[in-house]
Amino acid sequence: MVAATASAYEGGFSDPVGAAQTVFRALMDAMARPGSIQPLPDVAVPPAPLTASAAALIATLADADTPVWLDPLLAKADAVRDWIIFHTGAPITAHQPDAAFALVAAPQNLSALNGFALGTQDYPDRSTTVILQVDTLAAGAPLSFEGPGIESRVKIAPAPMPQHFGAQWAANRQAFPRGIDLVLAAPGAVAALPRSARLIRQEA
Amino acid sequence: MTSPATDAPEPTLARYNFAYLDEQTKRMIRRAILKGIAIPGYQVPFASREMPMPYGWGTGGVQVTAAIIGPDDVLKVIDQGADDTTNAVSIRAFFARTAGVATTTATPEATIIQTRHRIPETKLREGQVLVYQVPIPEPLRFLEPRETETRKMHALEEYGLMHVKLYEDIARNGRIATTYAYPVKVEGRYVMDPSPTPKFDNPKMHRSEALQLFGAGREKRIYAIPPHTDVVSLDFEDHPFEIQSFDQPCALCGGEGVYLDEVVLDDRGGRMFVCSDTHHCESRRAEGHRGALLGDEASADAASATVKEEM
């Protein structure tokens, strides 16, 4: 057995019950109001390139029942892998369709969203929730959404985002009720784009 | 053991986690809630736990509340609109004790409202969460007992059977006779059971400002309606959906356009109709609204005389 690096044991929630509840409520509000930006306290100190926000989310959501997929940037950092295993007990999987959660440190390199589990028509809940680490929710290319949880329209400008996001998200929406849900983990904030959110084409 | 009696708490007494449930259970429920929100109206299976209360007393709602509640939340619990009935009082006390949260009966002050079969009359606002206790989450269950079949019907969006049921209502009774647990379609996709709320409350679910979460403990299902979501009661063009109406106002607060409970007063057919929502009724009375049967100080003698006479 290879000994885990020291940083794997540190940087977890100092108040696991309270922190998990705070982070979950922020995420629940984000999911219930797609595109809204919810403040997220810095409650985790993970090894780079995993960010504090993404680490807090995965520590809140994942456990032994939920395989986690890491994008190549995170997968090659042993410290990240060890940190997630130590703090959540979640198995790390190399297969996208097996993942309950996916952590993506470099969204711009994410080629396809439909490689993840989309659920089945009978059980659309058996799908992957993809957590994207983004630098900003306000300074990227603006995207407009409508759908459940949105009063009329909502604008959000996350960056970086997966390539051809517009076409990929339209395809994801097309598969409803199947599909992935996106969580955007930004510094100090979280937003979510559940599969129910419809992207409105920008008037060029 | 002959140690002296003391009122101090036993130091070795087992302590429960915050809000009773262990963290792994909360994570499992939280994941189900997120999926439910992402797929409005779809019933997400979850590993419902034994709770320290019997099935049918709100174990599903209690588990959902336990998974979302935090120390800063203010909890209101209603049972058929009333804050002061056994189920509501016990669940409120349960969370006051296991989570140490503040509780209230005032709808506007609550951040989480757990309900058994009513939606408060006061319009809910953004930031509030309404948690429903659900006995039977599957709207098609009494039409098709097999879970494998109902699941397929939801998958294929095959809801003809439900329309047949409503049509048979019309054929037999001349109108849609379903008055509670009236089926709704959420965001044009899933047909959903709004739990046995009177159909009077169905329009309040439509594009509500509040997040609505549904927990069915025995049946192990969680589902959700995000805010601002279309919730349409099923009907026919020539038999449009309509809610109950009452031909008299609340006997205590004089309120109209609210859901009323019938209260039997004696064994000679005496009855009164009062607000089902106790907080709504009390706040209206505090504002000075008077119903026909509300005793007040000026007529207290007359009222007691009437009672004696009837006895």
Tab-separated table of N, CA, C and O in Angstrom, chain B residues 23-71:
chain	number	residue	atom	x	y	z
B	23	GLU	N	-25.524	11.124	9.768
B	23	GLU	CA	-25.093	11.908	8.607
B	23	GLU	C	-25.195	11.126	7.299
B	23	GLU	O	-25.486	11.701	6.256
B	24	GLN	N	-24.960	9.835	7.356
B	24	GLN	CA	-25.033	9.080	6.099
B	24	GLN	C	-26.472	9.041	5.585
B	24	GLN	O	-26.721	9.159	4.388
B	25	THR	N	-27.416	8.898	6.495
B	25	THR	CA	-28.818	8.922	6.100
B	25	THR	C	-29.178	10.287	5.524
B	25	THR	O	-29.852	10.383	4.494
B	26	LYS	N	-28.718	11.347	6.175
B	26	LYS	CA	-29.021	12.682	5.656
B	26	LYS	C	-28.456	12.854	4.245
B	26	LYS	O	-29.118	13.402	3.367
B	27	ARG	N	-27.228	12.373	4.025
B	27	ARG	CA	-26.632	12.512	2.687
B	27	ARG	C	-27.484	11.796	1.656
B	27	ARG	O	-27.744	12.326	0.569
B	28	MET	N	-27.948	10.593	2.004
B	28	MET	CA	-28.767	9.816	1.070
B	28	MET	C	-30.064	10.566	0.762
B	28	MET	O	-30.488	10.651	-0.394
B	29	ILE	N	-30.683	11.129	1.796
B	29	ILE	CA	-31.935	11.868	1.581
B	29	ILE	C	-31.657	13.145	0.782
B	29	ILE	O	-32.419	13.513	-0.121
B	30	ARG	N	-30.553	13.816	1.110
B	30	ARG	CA	-30.219	15.057	0.391
B	30	ARG	C	-30.006	14.790	-1.097
B	30	ARG	O	-30.438	15.577	-1.942
B	31	ARG	N	-29.345	13.686	-1.408
B	31	ARG	CA	-29.142	13.370	-2.829
B	31	ARG	C	-30.483	13.134	-3.515
B	31	ARG	O	-30.694	13.571	-4.651
B	32	ALA	N	-31.392	12.463	-2.813
B	32	ALA	CA	-32.721	12.222	-3.400
B	32	ALA	C	-33.468	13.544	-3.595
B	32	ALA	O	-34.152	13.730	-4.602
B	33	ILE	N	-33.338	14.459	-2.652
B	33	ILE	CA	-34.021	15.750	-2.774
B	33	ILE	C	-33.507	16.514	-4.004
B	33	ILE	O	-34.283	17.079	-4.776
B	34	LEU	N	-32.177	16.487	-4.212
B	34	LEU	CA	-31.610	17.209	-5.360
B	34	LEU	C	-32.121	16.622	-6.675
B	34	LEU	O	-32.447	17.362	-7.607
B	35	LYS	N	-32.217	15.294	-6.744
B	35	LYS	CA	-32.744	14.674	-7.972
B	35	LYS	C	-34.216	15.037	-8.142
B	35	LYS	O	-34.672	15.299	-9.258
B	36	GLY	N	-34.936	15.042	-7.044
B	36	GLY	CA	-36.350	15.381	-7.119
B	36	GLY	C	-36.553	16.801	-7.650
B	36	GLY	O	-37.452	17.044	-8.453
B	37	ILE	N	-35.712	17.724	-7.209
B	37	ILE	CA	-35.832	19.108	-7.670
B	37	ILE	C	-35.480	19.197	-9.156
B	37	ILE	O	-36.107	19.934	-9.914
B	38	ALA	N	-34.473	18.404	-9.570
B	38	ALA	CA	-34.026	18.463	-10.965
B	38	ALA	C	-35.058	17.859	-11.916
B	38	ALA	O	-35.090	18.207	-13.092
B	39	ILE	N	-35.882	16.932	-11.406
B	39	ILE	CA	-36.909	16.281	-12.241
B	39	ILE	C	-38.251	16.537	-11.554
B	39	ILE	O	-38.778	15.662	-10.854
B	40	PRO	N	-38.829	17.721	-11.739
B	40	PRO	CA	-40.024	18.084	-10.955
B	40	PRO	C	-41.168	17.088	-11.146
B	40	PRO	O	-41.529	16.762	-12.273
B	41	GLY	N	-41.689	16.584	-10.025
B	41	GLY	CA	-42.828	15.682	-10.069
B	41	GLY	C	-42.464	14.219	-10.131
B	41	GLY	O	-43.319	13.362	-9.931
B	42	TYR	N	-41.207	13.903	-10.406
B	42	TYR	CA	-40.765	12.495	-10.474
B	42	TYR	C	-40.490	11.987	-9.062
B	42	TYR	O	-39.849	12.669	-8.268
B	43	GLN	N	-40.986	10.778	-8.774
B	43	GLN	CA	-40.812	10.206	-7.439
B	43	GLN	C	-39.478	9.482	-7.331
B	43	GLN	O	-39.292	8.434	-7.941
B	44	VAL	N	-38.567	10.041	-6.545
B	44	VAL	CA	-37.240	9.463	-6.381
B	44	VAL	C	-37.283	8.432	-5.257
B	44	VAL	O	-37.675	8.756	-4.138
B	45	PRO	N	-36.889	7.170	-5.536
B	45	PRO	CA	-36.844	6.180	-4.451
B	45	PRO	C	-35.752	6.553	-3.447
B	45	PRO	O	-34.704	7.064	-3.830
B	46	PHE	N	-36.007	6.354	-2.170
B	46	PHE	CA	-34.949	6.573	-1.181
B	46	PHE	C	-35.073	5.532	-0.073
B	46	PHE	O	-36.120	4.905	0.081
B	47	ALA	N	-33.972	5.352	0.667
B	47	ALA	CA	-33.914	4.308	1.684
B	47	ALA	C	-34.495	4.838	2.984
B	47	ALA	O	-33.778	5.159	3.922
B	48	SER	N	-35.814	4.920	3.024
B	48	SER	CA	-36.513	5.466	4.188
B	48	SER	C	-36.150	4.695	5.450
B	48	SER	O	-36.033	3.483	5.435
B	49	ARG	N	-35.959	5.429	6.529
B	49	ARG	CA	-35.553	4.822	7.796
B	49	ARG	C	-36.732	4.650	8.742
B	49	ARG	O	-37.752	5.324	8.597
B	50	GLU	N	-36.527	3.776	9.720
B	50	GLU	CA	-37.473	3.710	10.838
B	50	GLU	C	-37.330	5.012	11.612
B	50	GLU	O	-36.230	5.456	11.887
B	51	MET	N	-38.430	5.607	11.956
B	51	MET	CA	-38.386	6.829	12.754
B	51	MET	C	-39.082	6.546	14.086
B	51	MET	O	-39.847	5.595	14.199
B	52	PRO	N	-38.836	7.375	15.085
B	52	PRO	CA	-39.455	7.103	16.391
B	52	PRO	C	-40.922	7.499	16.410
B	52	PRO	O	-41.396	8.148	17.339
B	53	MET	N	-41.637	7.158	15.371
B	53	MET	CA	-43.081	7.388	15.294
B	53	MET	C	-43.597	6.422	14.246
B	53	MET	O	-42.831	5.967	13.407
B	54	PRO	N	-44.862	6.054	14.304
B	54	PRO	CA	-45.350	5.045	13.371
B	54	PRO	C	-45.480	5.608	11.956
B	54	PRO	O	-45.652	6.812	11.777
B	55	TYR	N	-45.405	4.697	10.977
B	55	TYR	CA	-45.745	5.080	9.611
B	55	TYR	C	-47.139	5.678	9.614
B	55	TYR	O	-48.024	5.218	10.329
B	56	GLY	N	-47.347	6.658	8.801
B	56	GLY	CA	-48.654	7.297	8.767
B	56	GLY	C	-48.694	8.528	9.654
B	56	GLY	O	-49.647	9.298	9.616
B	57	TRP	N	-47.636	8.730	10.429
B	57	TRP	CA	-47.590	9.923	11.281
B	57	TRP	C	-46.605	10.950	10.746
B	57	TRP	O	-46.168	11.834	11.471
B	58	GLY	N	-46.210	10.764	9.501
B	58	GLY	CA	-45.357	11.788	8.904
B	58	GLY	C	-43.888	11.440	8.888
B	58	GLY	O	-43.046	12.327	8.913
B	59	THR	N	-43.560	10.130	8.814
B	59	THR	CA	-42.147	9.745	8.834
B	59	THR	C	-41.407	10.261	7.601
B	59	THR	O	-40.230	10.587	7.685
B	60	GLY	N	-42.093	10.329	6.471
B	60	GLY	CA	-41.445	10.834	5.259
B	60	GLY	C	-41.134	12.316	5.390
B	60	GLY	O	-40.020	12.763	5.119
B	61	GLY	N	-42.121	13.076	5.811
B	61	GLY	CA	-41.922	14.511	6.000
B	61	GLY	C	-40.856	14.795	7.042
B	61	GLY	O	-40.011	15.684	6.862
B	62	VAL	N	-40.867	14.022	8.109
B	62	VAL	CA	-39.889	14.222	9.185
B	62	VAL	C	-38.475	13.963	8.664
B	62	VAL	O	-37.541	14.707	8.983
B	63	GLN	N	-38.311	12.937	7.844
B	63	GLN	CA	-36.966	12.649	7.317
B	63	GLN	C	-36.491	13.751	6.378
B	63	GLN	O	-35.324	14.125	6.393
B	64	VAL	N	-37.399	14.266	5.560
B	64	VAL	CA	-37.016	15.368	4.670
B	64	VAL	C	-36.649	16.600	5.498
B	64	VAL	O	-35.609	17.232	5.273
B	65	THR	N	-37.480	16.925	6.474
B	65	THR	CA	-37.180	18.086	7.318
B	65	THR	C	-35.846	17.894	8.029
B	65	THR	O	-35.018	18.815	8.078
B	66	ALA	N	-35.595	16.694	8.561
B	66	ALA	CA	-34.348	16.444	9.294
B	66	ALA	C	-33.134	16.598	8.394
B	66	ALA	O	-32.068	17.002	8.848
B	67	ALA	N	-33.300	16.287	7.105
B	67	ALA	CA	-32.159	16.353	6.195
B	67	ALA	C	-31.852	17.776	5.759
B	67	ALA	O	-30.735	18.081	5.359
B	68	ILE	N	-32.831	18.679	5.824
B	68	ILE	CA	-32.583	20.037	5.328
B	68	ILE	C	-32.420	21.046	6.461
B	68	ILE	O	-31.848	22.109	6.268
B	69	ILE	N	-32.912	20.741	7.672
B	69	ILE	CA	-33.003	21.762	8.718
B	69	ILE	C	-31.619	22.115	9.286
B	69	ILE	O	-30.731	21.277	9.373
B	70	GLY	N	-31.453	23.394	9.596
B	70	GLY	CA	-30.229	23.865	10.231
B	70	GLY	C	-30.565	24.631	11.492
B	70	GLY	O	-31.742	24.927	11.749
B	71	PRO	N	-29.549	24.961	12.279
B	71	PRO	CA	-29.818	25.599	13.583
B	71	PRO	C	-30.520	26.954	13.463
B	71	PRO	O	-31.168	27.385	14.425
